[in-house]
CSV table of C-alpha atoms in Angstrom, one decimal:
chain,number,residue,atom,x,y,z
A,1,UNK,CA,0.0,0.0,0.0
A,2,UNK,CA,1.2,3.8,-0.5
A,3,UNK,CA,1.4,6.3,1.8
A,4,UNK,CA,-3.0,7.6,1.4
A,5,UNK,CA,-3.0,10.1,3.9
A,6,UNK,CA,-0.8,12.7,5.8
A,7,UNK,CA,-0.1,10.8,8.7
A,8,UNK,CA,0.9,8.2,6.8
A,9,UNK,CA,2.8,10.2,4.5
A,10,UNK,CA,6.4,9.5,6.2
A,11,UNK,CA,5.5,6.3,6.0
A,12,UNK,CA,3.8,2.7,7.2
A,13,UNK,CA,4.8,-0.6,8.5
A,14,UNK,CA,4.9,-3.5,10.8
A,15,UNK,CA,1.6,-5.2,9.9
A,16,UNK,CA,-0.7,-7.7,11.3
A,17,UNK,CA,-2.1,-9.8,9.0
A,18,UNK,CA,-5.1,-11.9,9.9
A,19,UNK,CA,-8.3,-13.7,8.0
A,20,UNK,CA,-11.7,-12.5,9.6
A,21,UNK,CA,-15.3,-14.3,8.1
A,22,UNK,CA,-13.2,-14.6,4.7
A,23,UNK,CA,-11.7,-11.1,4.7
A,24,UNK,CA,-8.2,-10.1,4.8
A,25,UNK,CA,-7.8,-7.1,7.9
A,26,UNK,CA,-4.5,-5.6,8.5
A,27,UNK,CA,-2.8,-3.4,11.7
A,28,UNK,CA,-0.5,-1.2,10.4
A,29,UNK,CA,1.3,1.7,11.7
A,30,UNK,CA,2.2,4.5,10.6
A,31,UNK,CA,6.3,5.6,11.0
A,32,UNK,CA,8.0,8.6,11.0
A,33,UNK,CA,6.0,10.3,13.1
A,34,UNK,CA,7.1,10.0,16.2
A,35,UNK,CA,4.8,10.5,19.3
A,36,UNK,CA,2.0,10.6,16.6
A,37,UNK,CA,2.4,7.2,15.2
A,38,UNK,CA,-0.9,5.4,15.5
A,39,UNK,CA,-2.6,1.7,14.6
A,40,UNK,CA,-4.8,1.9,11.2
A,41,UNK,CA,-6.6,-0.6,9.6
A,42,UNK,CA,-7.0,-1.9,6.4
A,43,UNK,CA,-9.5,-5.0,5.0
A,44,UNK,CA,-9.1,-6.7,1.1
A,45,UNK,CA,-11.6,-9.5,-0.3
A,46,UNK,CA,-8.2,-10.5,-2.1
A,47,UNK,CA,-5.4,-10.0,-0.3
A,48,UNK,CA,-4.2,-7.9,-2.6
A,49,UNK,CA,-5.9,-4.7,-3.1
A,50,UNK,CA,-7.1,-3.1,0.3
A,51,UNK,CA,-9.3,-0.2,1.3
A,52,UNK,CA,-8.3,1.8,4.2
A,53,UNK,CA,-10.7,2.1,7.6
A,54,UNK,CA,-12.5,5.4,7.1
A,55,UNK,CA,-11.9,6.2,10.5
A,56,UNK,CA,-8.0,6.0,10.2
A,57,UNK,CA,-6.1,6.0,12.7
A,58,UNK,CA,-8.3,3.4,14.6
A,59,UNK,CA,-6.0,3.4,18.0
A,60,UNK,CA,-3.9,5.9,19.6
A,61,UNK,CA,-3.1,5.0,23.4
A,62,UNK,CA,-4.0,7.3,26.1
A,63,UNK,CA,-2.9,7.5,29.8
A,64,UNK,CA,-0.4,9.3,31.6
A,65,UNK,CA,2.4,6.3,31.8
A,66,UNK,CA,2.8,6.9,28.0
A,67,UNK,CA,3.5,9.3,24.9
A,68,UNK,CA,0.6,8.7,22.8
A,69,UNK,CA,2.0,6.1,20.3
A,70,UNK,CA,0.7,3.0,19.1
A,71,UNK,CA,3.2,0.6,16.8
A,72,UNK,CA,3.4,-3.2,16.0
A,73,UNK,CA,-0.2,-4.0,16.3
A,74,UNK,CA,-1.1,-7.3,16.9
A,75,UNK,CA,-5.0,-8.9,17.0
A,76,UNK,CA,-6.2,-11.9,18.6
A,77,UNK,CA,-10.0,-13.1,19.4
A,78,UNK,CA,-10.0,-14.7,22.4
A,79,UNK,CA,-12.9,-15.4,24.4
A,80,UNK,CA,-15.5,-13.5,22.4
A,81,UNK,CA,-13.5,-10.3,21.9
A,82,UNK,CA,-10.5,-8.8,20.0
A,83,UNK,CA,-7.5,-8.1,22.0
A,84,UNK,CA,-5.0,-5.6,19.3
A,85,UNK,CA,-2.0,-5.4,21.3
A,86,UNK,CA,0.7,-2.8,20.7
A,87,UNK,CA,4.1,-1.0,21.3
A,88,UNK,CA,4.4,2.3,23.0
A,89,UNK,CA,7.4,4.5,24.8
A,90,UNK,CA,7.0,6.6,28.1
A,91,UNK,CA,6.6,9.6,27.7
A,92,UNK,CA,9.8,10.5,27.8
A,93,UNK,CA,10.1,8.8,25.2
A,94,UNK,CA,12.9,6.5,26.6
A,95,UNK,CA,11.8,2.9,27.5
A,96,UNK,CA,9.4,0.8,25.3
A,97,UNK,CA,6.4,-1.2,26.1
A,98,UNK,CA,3.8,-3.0,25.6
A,99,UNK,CA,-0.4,-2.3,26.3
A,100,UNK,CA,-3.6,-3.8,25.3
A,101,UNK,CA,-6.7,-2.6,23.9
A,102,UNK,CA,-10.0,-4.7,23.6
A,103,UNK,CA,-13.3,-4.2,21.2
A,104,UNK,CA,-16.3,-6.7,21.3
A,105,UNK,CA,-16.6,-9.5,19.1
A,106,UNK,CA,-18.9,-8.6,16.5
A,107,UNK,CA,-16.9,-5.0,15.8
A,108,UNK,CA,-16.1,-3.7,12.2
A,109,UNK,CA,-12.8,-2.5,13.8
A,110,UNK,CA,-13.5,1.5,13.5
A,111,UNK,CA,-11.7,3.9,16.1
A,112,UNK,CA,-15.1,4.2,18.5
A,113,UNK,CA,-14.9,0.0,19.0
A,114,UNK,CA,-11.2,0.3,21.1
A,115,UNK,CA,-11.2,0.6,25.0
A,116,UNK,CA,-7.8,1.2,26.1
A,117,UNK,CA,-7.2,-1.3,28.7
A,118,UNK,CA,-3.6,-0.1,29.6
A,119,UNK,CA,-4.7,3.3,31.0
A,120,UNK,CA,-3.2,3.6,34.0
A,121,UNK,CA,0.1,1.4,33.5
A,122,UNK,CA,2.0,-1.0,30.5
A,123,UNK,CA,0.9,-5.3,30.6
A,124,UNK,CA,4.6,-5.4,30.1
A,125,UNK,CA,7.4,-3.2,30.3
A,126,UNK,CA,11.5,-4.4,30.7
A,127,UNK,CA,13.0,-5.5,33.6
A,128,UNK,CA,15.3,-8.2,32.8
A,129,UNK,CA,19.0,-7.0,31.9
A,130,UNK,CA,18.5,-8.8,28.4
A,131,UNK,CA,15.5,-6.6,27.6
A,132,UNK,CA,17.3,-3.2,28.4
A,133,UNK,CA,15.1,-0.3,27.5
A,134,UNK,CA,13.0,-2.1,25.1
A,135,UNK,CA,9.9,-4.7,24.5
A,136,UNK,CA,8.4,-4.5,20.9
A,137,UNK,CA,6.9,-6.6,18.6
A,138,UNK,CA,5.0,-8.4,20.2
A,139,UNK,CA,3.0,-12.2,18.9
A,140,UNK,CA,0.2,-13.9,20.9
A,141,UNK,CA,-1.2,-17.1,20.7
A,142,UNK,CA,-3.9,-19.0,22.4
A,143,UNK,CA,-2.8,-22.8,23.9
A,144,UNK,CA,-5.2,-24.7,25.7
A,145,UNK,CA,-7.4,-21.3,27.0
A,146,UNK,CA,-4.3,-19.1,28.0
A,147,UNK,CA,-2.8,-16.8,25.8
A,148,UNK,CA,1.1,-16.8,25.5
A,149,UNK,CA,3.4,-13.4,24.7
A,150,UNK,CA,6.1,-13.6,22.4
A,151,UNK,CA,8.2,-11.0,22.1
C-alpha cells in the first residue's frame, strides 16, 4: 500500500495480517512520526488490493504512563473479543512497552470500538537485563485457553 493520507505520509509498517469471516484485515502503523504514530486498519476480499478504515487512525493510546504512540499492532479473538495489542514509549520517550486494547466481538474495527485497557500502567514493560530499555513486537497465541506473549 502507499502512503494515502498525511499521517501516513512519512511512511507505514509493521503489519498484522489476519483472516476474519473470509476477509483479509490488516494493523498497520504509521512511522515517522514519532509521538503521533498510531494503529490503522485496512481490509481486502483478495489480499491484494485493500481499502483503508474510514476512521483512520483506529488506536492511539491514552494515559499518563505513556507518549501517545501505538506501533506493531497485533489482534487476537480470544474469548469473544479482539484483544490488538501494541508497542508504546513513556513519555519520555525512553523505554518501550507493551499495552492492550480490547473491542467486542462482532466489531467492524473503527476507532469508536477500542477501549484502552492499559490506561493507568503497561501489561509489560523491561525488567530483565536482556531486555534493556526495550519490548516491541510483540506475537500472541492462544494454547489450551491461556494466551502466551512472544516478544
Amino acid at each position: 500500500m502507499n502512503p494515502a493520507a498525511d499521517y501516513e505520509s512519512k511512511g507505514l509498517c509493521a503489519p498484522c495480517a489476519r483472516v476474519i469471516d473470509g476477509m483479509v484485515h490488516l494493523f498497520y502503523q504509521t512511522y515517522g512520526n514519532g509521538r503521533n504514530d498510531a494503529i490503522c486498519h485496512a481490509f481486502s476480499e483478495d489480499g491484494i488490493h485493500f481499502m483503508r478504515d474510514i476512521t483512520n487512525p483506529v488506536f492511539r493510546p491514552g494515559g499518563d504512563w505513556n507518549c501517545g504512540r501505538a506501533i506493531d499492532a497485533e489482534l487476537i479473538k480470544f474469548k469473544g473479543k479482539y484483544y490488538l495489542y501494541y508497542a508504546t514509549r513513556d513519555p519520555d520517550y525512553k523505554i518501550q512497552m507493551q499495552g492492550v486494547a480490547v473491542a467486542p466481538g462482532n466489531t467492524d474495527f473503527k476507532r469508536g470500538d477500542w477501549k484502552n485497557l492499559s490506561v493507568d500502567y503497561p501489561i509489560l514493560k523491561p525488567e530483565f537485563p536482556w531486555e534493556k530499555d526495550c519490548i516491541e513486537g510483540a506475537s500472541v497465541i492462544e494454547r489450551k485457553g491461556k494466551l502466551y506473549m512472544f516478544y
